[in-house]
Amino acid sequence: MEIIPLADLTASTVTCSTCAACCCQLEVLLITDTGVPQRFIATDDWGGEVMLRLDDGWCAALDRDSMKCTIYEKRPLICREFEMGALECIEERRGITTAYR
Ligand code: SF4
Ligand code: SF4
């Protein structure tokens, strides 16, 4: 496994397979109904529906062993639109200190 500097992370080097699901720690608003099970839904301070996050900071629907989404087919629209290699993704990846590929 090759360690690469975070500054070198680009759209062509970043990949979800070597990421600890960084983006699954972000707040995810539910703006459409994609069938997310109620047990994974919380209400924010403004009454909006969001994905529930557990004490470790990650989304409740994330499998902690595989770091994969357990409701992939029913994941929220925001998760569907969060693109691997896009600016937001790379910024999330740079929030940690080492990266592997
Ligand atoms: S989209 Fe980006 S931040 Fe999210 S899991 Fe994949 S590499 Fe990590
Ligand atoms: S619903 Fe799935 S893809 Fe979206 S934040 Fe939760 S675990 Fe990640």
PDB file of N, CA and C and ligand atoms in Angstrom:
ATOM      1  N   MET A   1       0.847  -1.195   0.000  1.00  0.00           N
ATOM      2  CA  MET A   1       0.000   0.000   0.000  1.00  0.00           C
ATOM      3  C   MET A   1       0.884   1.247   0.000  1.00  0.00           C
ATOM      4  N   GLU A   2       0.612   2.136  -0.899  1.00  0.00           N
ATOM      5  CA  GLU A   2       1.435   3.334  -1.039  1.00  0.00           C
ATOM      6  C   GLU A   2       0.780   4.508  -0.314  1.00  0.00           C
ATOM      7  N   ILE A   3       1.562   5.174   0.531  1.00  0.00           N
ATOM      8  CA  ILE A   3       1.034   6.346   1.226  1.00  0.00           C
ATOM      9  C   ILE A   3       1.210   7.556   0.324  1.00  0.00           C
ATOM     10  N   ILE A   4       0.128   8.286   0.110  1.00  0.00           N
ATOM     11  CA  ILE A   4       0.235   9.483  -0.734  1.00  0.00           C
ATOM     12  C   ILE A   4      -0.119  10.716   0.090  1.00  0.00           C
ATOM     13  N   PRO A   5       0.607  11.812  -0.134  1.00  0.00           N
ATOM     14  CA  PRO A   5       0.292  13.045   0.596  1.00  0.00           C
ATOM     15  C   PRO A   5      -1.120  13.506   0.266  1.00  0.00           C
ATOM     16  N   LEU A   6      -1.783  14.052   1.265  1.00  0.00           N
ATOM     17  CA  LEU A   6      -3.155  14.513   1.013  1.00  0.00           C
ATOM     18  C   LEU A   6      -3.205  15.582  -0.053  1.00  0.00           C
ATOM     19  N   ALA A   7      -2.152  16.386  -0.131  1.00  0.00           N
ATOM     20  CA  ALA A   7      -2.148  17.446  -1.137  1.00  0.00           C
ATOM     21  C   ALA A   7      -2.184  16.872  -2.541  1.00  0.00           C
ATOM     22  N   ASP A   8      -1.771  15.603  -2.671  1.00  0.00           N
ATOM     23  CA  ASP A   8      -1.750  14.982  -3.995  1.00  0.00           C
ATOM     24  C   ASP A   8      -3.063  14.303  -4.355  1.00  0.00           C
ATOM     25  N   LEU A   9      -4.021  14.325  -3.414  1.00  0.00           N
ATOM     26  CA  LEU A   9      -5.310  13.723  -3.726  1.00  0.00           C
ATOM     27  C   LEU A   9      -5.998  14.541  -4.815  1.00  0.00           C
ATOM     28  N   THR A  10      -6.312  13.879  -5.884  1.00  0.00           N
ATOM     29  CA  THR A  10      -7.016  14.550  -6.981  1.00  0.00           C
ATOM     30  C   THR A  10      -8.158  13.655  -7.426  1.00  0.00           C
ATOM     31  N   ALA A  11      -8.938  14.156  -8.350  1.00  0.00           N
ATOM     32  CA  ALA A  11     -10.073  13.379  -8.834  1.00  0.00           C
ATOM     33  C   ALA A  11      -9.632  12.030  -9.381  1.00  0.00           C
ATOM     34  N   SER A  12      -8.414  11.947  -9.884  1.00  0.00           N
ATOM     35  CA  SER A  12      -7.970  10.690 -10.483  1.00  0.00           C
ATOM     36  C   SER A  12      -7.327   9.750  -9.462  1.00  0.00           C
ATOM     37  N   THR A  13      -6.944  10.241  -8.267  1.00  0.00           N
ATOM     38  CA  THR A  13      -6.308   9.352  -7.290  1.00  0.00           C
ATOM     39  C   THR A  13      -7.243   8.991  -6.149  1.00  0.00           C
ATOM     40  N   VAL A  14      -8.280   9.775  -5.931  1.00  0.00           N
ATOM     41  CA  VAL A  14      -9.165   9.503  -4.804  1.00  0.00           C
ATOM     42  C   VAL A  14     -10.097   8.334  -5.141  1.00  0.00           C
ATOM     43  N   THR A  15     -10.360   7.487  -4.157  1.00  0.00           N
ATOM     44  CA  THR A  15     -11.280   6.381  -4.370  1.00  0.00           C
ATOM     45  C   THR A  15     -11.956   6.007  -3.053  1.00  0.00           C
ATOM     46  N   CYS A  16     -13.232   5.657  -3.129  1.00  0.00           N
ATOM     47  CA  CYS A  16     -13.978   5.297  -1.927  1.00  0.00           C
ATOM     48  C   CYS A  16     -13.405   4.048  -1.259  1.00  0.00           C
ATOM     49  N   SER A  17     -12.764   3.190  -2.027  1.00  0.00           N
ATOM     50  CA  SER A  17     -12.306   1.919  -1.456  1.00  0.00           C
ATOM     51  C   SER A  17     -11.190   2.105  -0.436  1.00  0.00           C
ATOM     52  N   THR A  18     -10.545   3.264  -0.424  1.00  0.00           N
ATOM     53  CA  THR A  18      -9.500   3.522   0.567  1.00  0.00           C
ATOM     54  C   THR A  18      -9.896   4.657   1.508  1.00  0.00           C
ATOM     55  N   CYS A  19     -11.167   4.922   1.581  1.00  0.00           N
ATOM     56  CA  CYS A  19     -11.657   6.038   2.402  1.00  0.00           C
ATOM     57  C   CYS A  19     -12.505   5.476   3.537  1.00  0.00           C
ATOM     58  N   ALA A  20     -12.336   6.063   4.727  1.00  0.00           N
ATOM     59  CA  ALA A  20     -13.144   5.641   5.874  1.00  0.00           C
ATOM     60  C   ALA A  20     -14.488   6.373   5.861  1.00  0.00           C
ATOM     61  N   ALA A  21     -15.119   6.365   4.714  1.00  0.00           N
ATOM     62  CA  ALA A  21     -16.452   6.951   4.553  1.00  0.00           C
ATOM     63  C   ALA A  21     -16.520   8.349   5.153  1.00  0.00           C
ATOM     64  N   CYS A  22     -15.541   9.176   4.803  1.00  0.00           N
ATOM     65  CA  CYS A  22     -15.479  10.548   5.342  1.00  0.00           C
ATOM     66  C   CYS A  22     -16.798  11.288   5.168  1.00  0.00           C
ATOM     67  N   CYS A  23     -17.416  11.143   4.003  1.00  0.00           N
ATOM     68  CA  CYS A  23     -18.614  11.923   3.722  1.00  0.00           C
ATOM     69  C   CYS A  23     -19.816  11.430   4.522  1.00  0.00           C
ATOM     70  N   CYS A  24     -19.740  10.270   5.117  1.00  0.00           N
ATOM     71  CA  CYS A  24     -20.856   9.752   5.903  1.00  0.00           C
ATOM     72  C   CYS A  24     -20.843  10.295   7.333  1.00  0.00           C
ATOM     73  N   GLN A  25     -19.964  11.286   7.583  1.00  0.00           N
ATOM     74  CA  GLN A  25     -19.995  12.002   8.858  1.00  0.00           C
ATOM     75  C   GLN A  25     -20.662  13.363   8.701  1.00  0.00           C
ATOM     76  N   LEU A  26     -20.981  13.714   7.475  1.00  0.00           N
ATOM     77  CA  LEU A  26     -21.602  15.013   7.225  1.00  0.00           C
ATOM     78  C   LEU A  26     -23.096  14.965   7.540  1.00  0.00           C
ATOM     79  N   GLU A  27     -23.674  16.131   7.811  1.00  0.00           N
ATOM     80  CA  GLU A  27     -25.112  16.170   8.003  1.00  0.00           C
ATOM     81  C   GLU A  27     -25.807  15.911   6.669  1.00  0.00           C
ATOM     82  N   VAL A  28     -26.752  14.990   6.676  1.00  0.00           N
ATOM     83  CA  VAL A  28     -27.485  14.649   5.449  1.00  0.00           C
ATOM     84  C   VAL A  28     -28.953  14.977   5.640  1.00  0.00           C
ATOM     85  N   LEU A  29     -29.405  16.022   4.970  1.00  0.00           N
ATOM     86  CA  LEU A  29     -30.823  16.396   4.999  1.00  0.00           C
ATOM     87  C   LEU A  29     -31.620  15.477   4.090  1.00  0.00           C
ATOM     88  N   LEU A  30     -32.797  15.099   4.532  1.00  0.00           N
ATOM     89  CA  LEU A  30     -33.668  14.277   3.685  1.00  0.00           C
ATOM     90  C   LEU A  30     -34.628  15.219   2.962  1.00  0.00           C
ATOM     91  N   ILE A  31     -34.342  15.473   1.703  1.00  0.00           N
ATOM     92  CA  ILE A  31     -35.150  16.434   0.947  1.00  0.00           C
ATOM     93  C   ILE A  31     -36.132  15.748   0.001  1.00  0.00           C
ATOM     94  N   THR A  32     -35.968  14.456  -0.186  1.00  0.00           N
ATOM     95  CA  THR A  32     -36.954  13.672  -0.936  1.00  0.00           C
ATOM     96  C   THR A  32     -37.133  12.354  -0.190  1.00  0.00           C
ATOM     97  N   ASP A  33     -38.205  11.632  -0.499  1.00  0.00           N
ATOM     98  CA  ASP A  33     -38.442  10.344   0.155  1.00  0.00           C
ATOM     99  C   ASP A  33     -37.863   9.230  -0.707  1.00  0.00           C
ATOM    100  N   THR A  34     -36.760   8.650  -0.229  1.00  0.00           N
ATOM    101  CA  THR A  34     -36.150   7.543  -0.971  1.00  0.00           C
ATOM    102  C   THR A  34     -36.350   6.218  -0.233  1.00  0.00           C
ATOM    103  N   GLY A  35     -37.166   6.250   0.835  1.00  0.00           N
ATOM    104  CA  GLY A  35     -37.461   5.024   1.557  1.00  0.00           C
ATOM    105  C   GLY A  35     -36.494   4.706   2.683  1.00  0.00           C
ATOM    106  N   VAL A  36     -35.804   5.741   3.195  1.00  0.00           N
ATOM    107  CA  VAL A  36     -34.895   5.516   4.329  1.00  0.00           C
ATOM    108  C   VAL A  36     -35.706   5.003   5.527  1.00  0.00           C
ATOM    109  N   PRO A  37     -35.318   3.887   6.130  1.00  0.00           N
ATOM    110  CA  PRO A  37     -36.053   3.368   7.292  1.00  0.00           C
ATOM    111  C   PRO A  37     -36.105   4.399   8.429  1.00  0.00           C
ATOM    112  N   GLN A  38     -37.261   4.479   9.083  1.00  0.00           N
ATOM    113  CA  GLN A  38     -37.484   5.486  10.133  1.00  0.00           C
ATOM    114  C   GLN A  38     -36.429   5.433  11.234  1.00  0.00           C
ATOM    115  N   ARG A  39     -35.903   4.243  11.525  1.00  0.00           N
ATOM    116  CA  ARG A  39     -34.948   4.142  12.632  1.00  0.00           C
ATOM    117  C   ARG A  39     -33.632   4.871  12.339  1.00  0.00           C
ATOM    118  N   PHE A  40     -33.411   5.249  11.101  1.00  0.00           N
ATOM    119  CA  PHE A  40     -32.187   5.977  10.748  1.00  0.00           C
ATOM    120  C   PHE A  40     -32.440   7.479  10.584  1.00  0.00           C
ATOM    121  N   ILE A  41     -33.653   7.922  10.899  1.00  0.00           N
ATOM    122  CA  ILE A  41     -34.013   9.327  10.680  1.00  0.00           C
ATOM    123  C   ILE A  41     -34.096  10.071  12.008  1.00  0.00           C
ATOM    124  N   ALA A  42     -33.505  11.279  12.043  1.00  0.00           N
ATOM    125  CA  ALA A  42     -33.596  12.157  13.206  1.00  0.00           C
ATOM    126  C   ALA A  42     -34.194  13.484  12.760  1.00  0.00           C
ATOM    127  N   THR A  43     -34.540  14.318  13.731  1.00  0.00           N
ATOM    128  CA  THR A  43     -35.072  15.652  13.435  1.00  0.00           C
ATOM    129  C   THR A  43     -34.060  16.687  13.888  1.00  0.00           C
ATOM    130  N   ASP A  44     -33.749  17.629  13.014  1.00  0.00           N
ATOM    131  CA  ASP A  44     -32.760  18.650  13.395  1.00  0.00           C
ATOM    132  C   ASP A  44     -33.431  19.770  14.193  1.00  0.00           C
ATOM    133  N   ASP A  45     -32.643  20.755  14.593  1.00  0.00           N
ATOM    134  CA  ASP A  45     -33.144  21.828  15.459  1.00  0.00           C
ATOM    135  C   ASP A  45     -34.226  22.660  14.799  1.00  0.00           C
ATOM    136  N   TRP A  46     -34.337  22.569  13.489  1.00  0.00           N
ATOM    137  CA  TRP A  46     -35.325  23.368  12.761  1.00  0.00           C
ATOM    138  C   TRP A  46     -36.501  22.523  12.290  1.00  0.00           C
ATOM    139  N   GLY A  47     -36.576  21.293  12.751  1.00  0.00           N
ATOM    140  CA  GLY A  47     -37.701  20.429  12.411  1.00  0.00           C
ATOM    141  C   GLY A  47     -37.521  19.645  11.131  1.00  0.00           C
ATOM    142  N   GLY A  48     -36.360  19.781  10.491  1.00  0.00           N
ATOM    143  CA  GLY A  48     -36.111  19.036   9.260  1.00  0.00           C
ATOM    144  C   GLY A  48     -35.653  17.609   9.544  1.00  0.00           C
ATOM    145  N   GLU A  49     -35.887  16.727   8.607  1.00  0.00           N
ATOM    146  CA  GLU A  49     -35.448  15.338   8.759  1.00  0.00           C
ATOM    147  C   GLU A  49     -34.023  15.189   8.245  1.00  0.00           C
ATOM    148  N   VAL A  50     -33.199  14.533   9.048  1.00  0.00           N
ATOM    149  CA  VAL A  50     -31.801  14.291   8.690  1.00  0.00           C
ATOM    150  C   VAL A  50     -31.461  12.839   8.988  1.00  0.00           C
ATOM    151  N   MET A  51     -30.366  12.362   8.412  1.00  0.00           N
ATOM    152  CA  MET A  51     -29.894  11.026   8.775  1.00  0.00           C
ATOM    153  C   MET A  51     -29.368  11.085  10.213  1.00  0.00           C
ATOM    154  N   LEU A  52     -29.783  10.114  11.015  1.00  0.00           N
ATOM    155  CA  LEU A  52     -29.320  10.008  12.398  1.00  0.00           C
ATOM    156  C   LEU A  52     -27.828   9.699  12.416  1.00  0.00           C
ATOM    157  N   ARG A  53     -27.070  10.416  13.242  1.00  0.00           N
ATOM    158  CA  ARG A  53     -25.660  10.096  13.422  1.00  0.00           C
ATOM    159  C   ARG A  53     -25.441   9.587  14.842  1.00  0.00           C
ATOM    160  N   LEU A  54     -24.593   8.604  14.981  1.00  0.00           N
ATOM    161  CA  LEU A  54     -24.320   8.014  16.296  1.00  0.00           C
ATOM    162  C   LEU A  54     -23.191   8.780  16.988  1.00  0.00           C
ATOM    163  N   ASP A  55     -22.872   8.394  18.220  1.00  0.00           N
ATOM    164  CA  ASP A  55     -21.893   9.141  19.021  1.00  0.00           C
ATOM    165  C   ASP A  55     -20.519   9.199  18.357  1.00  0.00           C
ATOM    166  N   ASP A  56     -20.198   8.229  17.515  1.00  0.00           N
ATOM    167  CA  ASP A  56     -18.885   8.251  16.852  1.00  0.00           C
ATOM    168  C   ASP A  56     -18.851   9.232  15.678  1.00  0.00           C
ATOM    169  N   GLY A  57     -19.996   9.837  15.370  1.00  0.00           N
ATOM    170  CA  GLY A  57     -20.041  10.864  14.334  1.00  0.00           C
ATOM    171  C   GLY A  57     -20.505  10.362  12.979  1.00  0.00           C
ATOM    172  N   TRP A  58     -20.504   9.047  12.785  1.00  0.00           N
ATOM    173  CA  TRP A  58     -20.915   8.530  11.478  1.00  0.00           C
ATOM    174  C   TRP A  58     -22.422   8.274  11.437  1.00  0.00           C
ATOM    175  N   CYS A  59     -22.934   8.287  10.227  1.00  0.00           N
ATOM    176  CA  CYS A  59     -24.337   7.997   9.962  1.00  0.00           C
ATOM    177  C   CYS A  59     -24.730   6.634  10.547  1.00  0.00           C
ATOM    178  N   ALA A  60     -25.933   6.580  11.115  1.00  0.00           N
ATOM    179  CA  ALA A  60     -26.409   5.343  11.743  1.00  0.00           C
ATOM    180  C   ALA A  60     -26.564   4.212  10.736  1.00  0.00           C
ATOM    181  N   ALA A  61     -26.695   4.544   9.463  1.00  0.00           N
ATOM    182  CA  ALA A  61     -26.895   3.505   8.448  1.00  0.00           C
ATOM    183  C   ALA A  61     -25.579   2.938   7.920  1.00  0.00           C
ATOM    184  N   LEU A  62     -24.459   3.405   8.435  1.00  0.00           N
ATOM    185  CA  LEU A  62     -23.159   2.923   7.958  1.00  0.00           C
ATOM    186  C   LEU A  62     -22.747   1.671   8.735  1.00  0.00           C
ATOM    187  N   ASP A  63     -22.348   0.645   8.030  1.00  0.00           N
ATOM    188  CA  ASP A  63     -21.825  -0.559   8.677  1.00  0.00           C
ATOM    189  C   ASP A  63     -20.415  -0.248   9.185  1.00  0.00           C
ATOM    190  N   ARG A  64     -20.230  -0.322  10.493  1.00  0.00           N
ATOM    191  CA  ARG A  64     -18.943   0.072  11.091  1.00  0.00           C
ATOM    192  C   ARG A  64     -17.800  -0.883  10.740  1.00  0.00           C
ATOM    193  N   ASP A  65     -18.084  -2.078  10.351  1.00  0.00           N
ATOM    194  CA  ASP A  65     -17.018  -3.030   9.999  1.00  0.00           C
ATOM    195  C   ASP A  65     -16.565  -2.844   8.561  1.00  0.00           C
ATOM    196  N   SER A  66     -17.515  -2.804   7.652  1.00  0.00           N
ATOM    197  CA  SER A  66     -17.157  -2.678   6.231  1.00  0.00           C
ATOM    198  C   SER A  66     -17.042  -1.226   5.786  1.00  0.00           C
ATOM    199  N   MET A  67     -17.558  -0.291   6.604  1.00  0.00           N
ATOM    200  CA  MET A  67     -17.639   1.139   6.258  1.00  0.00           C
ATOM    201  C   MET A  67     -18.415   1.338   4.955  1.00  0.00           C
ATOM    202  N   LYS A  68     -19.448   0.508   4.793  1.00  0.00           N
ATOM    203  CA  LYS A  68     -20.319   0.650   3.624  1.00  0.00           C
ATOM    204  C   LYS A  68     -21.738   0.978   4.071  1.00  0.00           C
ATOM    205  N   CYS A  69     -22.474   1.595   3.173  1.00  0.00           N
ATOM    206  CA  CYS A  69     -23.849   1.977   3.456  1.00  0.00           C
ATOM    207  C   CYS A  69     -24.736   0.733   3.475  1.00  0.00           C
ATOM    208  N   THR A  70     -25.531   0.581   4.546  1.00  0.00           N
ATOM    209  CA  THR A  70     -26.410  -0.590   4.648  1.00  0.00           C
ATOM    210  C   THR A  70     -27.745  -0.367   3.950  1.00  0.00           C
ATOM    211  N   ILE A  71     -27.991   0.854   3.505  1.00  0.00           N
ATOM    212  CA  ILE A  71     -29.273   1.139   2.822  1.00  0.00           C
ATOM    213  C   ILE A  71     -28.993   1.730   1.442  1.00  0.00           C
ATOM    214  N   TYR A  72     -27.983   1.212   0.799  1.00  0.00           N
ATOM    215  CA  TYR A  72     -27.499   1.812  -0.449  1.00  0.00           C
ATOM    216  C   TYR A  72     -28.621   2.064  -1.457  1.00  0.00           C
ATOM    217  N   GLU A  73     -29.507   1.083  -1.636  1.00  0.00           N
ATOM    218  CA  GLU A  73     -30.589   1.237  -2.623  1.00  0.00           C
ATOM    219  C   GLU A  73     -31.600   2.301  -2.207  1.00  0.00           C
ATOM    220  N   LYS A  74     -31.640   2.609  -0.903  1.00  0.00           N
ATOM    221  CA  LYS A  74     -32.609   3.591  -0.390  1.00  0.00           C
ATOM    222  C   LYS A  74     -31.920   4.839   0.142  1.00  0.00           C
ATOM    223  N   ARG A  75     -30.649   5.015  -0.167  1.00  0.00           N
ATOM    224  CA  ARG A  75     -29.898   6.143   0.398  1.00  0.00           C
ATOM    225  C   ARG A  75     -30.494   7.473  -0.067  1.00  0.00           C
ATOM    226  N   PRO A  76     -30.324   8.516   0.763  1.00  0.00           N
ATOM    227  CA  PRO A  76     -30.909   9.820   0.432  1.00  0.00           C
ATOM    228  C   PRO A  76     -30.339  10.405  -0.854  1.00  0.00           C
ATOM    229  N   LEU A  77     -31.088  11.348  -1.401  1.00  0.00           N
ATOM    230  CA  LEU A  77     -30.679  12.014  -2.640  1.00  0.00           C
ATOM    231  C   LEU A  77     -29.299  12.665  -2.484  1.00  0.00           C
ATOM    232  N   ILE A  78     -29.061  13.318  -1.342  1.00  0.00           N
ATOM    233  CA  ILE A  78     -27.777  13.997  -1.128  1.00  0.00           C
ATOM    234  C   ILE A  78     -26.619  13.002  -1.215  1.00  0.00           C
ATOM    235  N   CYS A  79     -26.813  11.811  -0.694  1.00  0.00           N
ATOM    236  CA  CYS A  79     -25.757  10.792  -0.760  1.00  0.00           C
ATOM    237  C   CYS A  79     -25.539  10.348  -2.210  1.00  0.00           C
ATOM    238  N   ARG A  80     -26.630  10.263  -2.951  1.00  0.00           N
ATOM    239  CA  ARG A  80     -26.521   9.852  -4.365  1.00  0.00           C
ATOM    240  C   ARG A  80     -25.745  10.881  -5.172  1.00  0.00           C
ATOM    241  N   GLU A  81     -25.908  12.150  -4.789  1.00  0.00           N
ATOM    242  CA  GLU A  81     -25.298  13.216  -5.585  1.00  0.00           C
ATOM    243  C   GLU A  81     -23.889  13.564  -5.129  1.00  0.00           C
ATOM    244  N   PHE A  82     -23.449  13.020  -3.993  1.00  0.00           N
ATOM    245  CA  PHE A  82     -22.100  13.303  -3.503  1.00  0.00           C
ATOM    246  C   PHE A  82     -21.124  12.462  -4.331  1.00  0.00           C
ATOM    247  N   GLU A  83     -20.371  13.114  -5.146  1.00  0.00           N
ATOM    248  CA  GLU A  83     -19.603  12.412  -6.176  1.00  0.00           C
ATOM    249  C   GLU A  83     -18.160  12.156  -5.752  1.00  0.00           C
ATOM    250  N   MET A  84     -17.749  10.913  -5.874  1.00  0.00           N
ATOM    251  CA  MET A  84     -16.357  10.578  -5.604  1.00  0.00           C
ATOM    252  C   MET A  84     -15.433  11.380  -6.522  1.00  0.00           C
ATOM    253  N   GLY A  85     -14.433  12.028  -5.933  1.00  0.00           N
ATOM    254  CA  GLY A  85     -13.478  12.786  -6.731  1.00  0.00           C
ATOM    255  C   GLY A  85     -13.878  14.234  -6.951  1.00  0.00           C
ATOM    256  N   ALA A  86     -15.107  14.585  -6.571  1.00  0.00           N
ATOM    257  CA  ALA A  86     -15.542  15.983  -6.706  1.00  0.00           C
ATOM    258  C   ALA A  86     -14.874  16.820  -5.608  1.00  0.00           C
ATOM    259  N   LEU A  87     -14.972  18.127  -5.743  1.00  0.00           N
ATOM    260  CA  LEU A  87     -14.299  19.029  -4.811  1.00  0.00           C
ATOM    261  C   LEU A  87     -14.674  18.726  -3.354  1.00  0.00           C
ATOM    262  N   GLU A  88     -15.974  18.523  -3.106  1.00  0.00           N
ATOM    263  CA  GLU A  88     -16.421  18.270  -1.732  1.00  0.00           C
ATOM    264  C   GLU A  88     -15.799  17.000  -1.178  1.00  0.00           C
ATOM    265  N   CYS A  89     -15.705  16.010  -2.018  1.00  0.00           N
ATOM    266  CA  CYS A  89     -15.101  14.731  -1.617  1.00  0.00           C
ATOM    267  C   CYS A  89     -13.635  14.930  -1.247  1.00  0.00           C
ATOM    268  N   ILE A  90     -12.900  15.601  -2.086  1.00  0.00           N
ATOM    269  CA  ILE A  90     -11.466  15.804  -1.837  1.00  0.00           C
ATOM    270  C   ILE A  90     -11.263  16.636  -0.578  1.00  0.00           C
ATOM    271  N   GLU A  91     -12.130  17.599  -0.353  1.00  0.00           N
ATOM    272  CA  GLU A  91     -12.024  18.399   0.866  1.00  0.00           C
ATOM    273  C   GLU A  91     -12.260  17.542   2.099  1.00  0.00           C
ATOM    274  N   GLU A  92     -13.213  16.639   2.017  1.00  0.00           N
ATOM    275  CA  GLU A  92     -13.447  15.745   3.153  1.00  0.00           C
ATOM    276  C   GLU A  92     -12.239  14.855   3.379  1.00  0.00           C
ATOM    277  N   ARG A  93     -11.679  14.346   2.312  1.00  0.00           N
ATOM    278  CA  ARG A  93     -10.495  13.490   2.443  1.00  0.00           C
ATOM    279  C   ARG A  93      -9.330  14.249   3.058  1.00  0.00           C
ATOM    280  N   ARG A  94      -9.204  15.507   2.745  1.00  0.00           N
ATOM    281  CA  ARG A  94      -8.085  16.297   3.280  1.00  0.00           C
ATOM    282  C   ARG A  94      -8.290  16.645   4.748  1.00  0.00           C
ATOM    283  N   GLY A  95      -9.458  16.312   5.284  1.00  0.00           N
ATOM    284  CA  GLY A  95      -9.709  16.553   6.705  1.00  0.00           C
ATOM    285  C   GLY A  95      -8.979  15.567   7.596  1.00  0.00           C
ATOM    286  N   ILE A  96      -8.347  14.556   7.003  1.00  0.00           N
ATOM    287  CA  ILE A  96      -7.551  13.601   7.773  1.00  0.00           C
ATOM    288  C   ILE A  96      -6.088  13.792   7.412  1.00  0.00           C
ATOM    289  N   THR A  97      -5.180  13.084   8.098  1.00  0.00           N
ATOM    290  CA  THR A  97      -3.766  13.403   7.961  1.00  0.00           C
ATOM    291  C   THR A  97      -2.985  12.451   7.053  1.00  0.00           C
ATOM    292  N   THR A  98      -3.520  11.277   6.786  1.00  0.00           N
ATOM    293  CA  THR A  98      -2.828  10.374   5.875  1.00  0.00           C
ATOM    294  C   THR A  98      -3.836   9.753   4.923  1.00  0.00           C
ATOM    295  N   ALA A  99      -3.355   9.309   3.798  1.00  0.00           N
ATOM    296  CA  ALA A  99      -4.242   8.656   2.840  1.00  0.00           C
ATOM    297  C   ALA A  99      -3.491   7.490   2.221  1.00  0.00           C
ATOM    298  N   TYR A 100      -4.213   6.495   1.799  1.00  0.00           N
ATOM    299  CA  TYR A 100      -3.603   5.297   1.234  1.00  0.00           C
ATOM    300  C   TYR A 100      -4.251   4.978  -0.109  1.00  0.00           C
ATOM    301  N   ARG A 101      -3.504   4.315  -0.919  1.00  0.00           N
ATOM    302  CA  ARG A 101      -4.103   3.811  -2.149  1.00  0.00           C
ATOM    303  C   ARG A 101      -3.374   2.520  -2.541  1.00  0.00           C
TER     304      ARG A 101
HETATM  305  S1  SF4 B   1     -17.156   9.968  -1.933  1.00  0.00           S
HETATM  306 FE1  SF4 B   1     -15.158  10.724  -1.256  1.00  0.00          FE
HETATM  307  S2  SF4 B   1     -15.398  11.195   0.935  1.00  0.00           S
HETATM  308 FE2  SF4 B   1     -17.107   9.848   0.310  1.00  0.00          FE
HETATM  309  S3  SF4 B   1     -16.446   7.735   0.745  1.00  0.00           S
HETATM  310 FE3  SF4 B   1     -15.894   8.184  -1.388  1.00  0.00          FE
HETATM  311  S4  SF4 B   1     -13.793   8.958  -1.315  1.00  0.00           S
HETATM  312 FE4  SF4 B   1     -14.632   9.082   0.758  1.00  0.00          FE
HETATM  313  S1  SF4 B   2     -27.227   6.951   4.103  1.00  0.00           S
HETATM  314 FE1  SF4 B   2     -25.503   5.661   3.479  1.00  0.00          FE
HETATM  315  S2  SF4 B   2     -24.325   6.892   2.017  1.00  0.00           S
HETATM  316 FE2  SF4 B   2     -25.680   8.282   3.146  1.00  0.00          FE
HETATM  317  S3  SF4 B   2     -24.473   9.086   4.866  1.00  0.00           S
HETATM  318 FE3  SF4 B   2     -25.585   7.272   5.582  1.00  0.00          FE
HETATM  319  S4  SF4 B   2     -24.211   5.532   5.316  1.00  0.00           S
HETATM  320 FE4  SF4 B   2     -23.425   7.251   4.064  1.00  0.00          FE
END
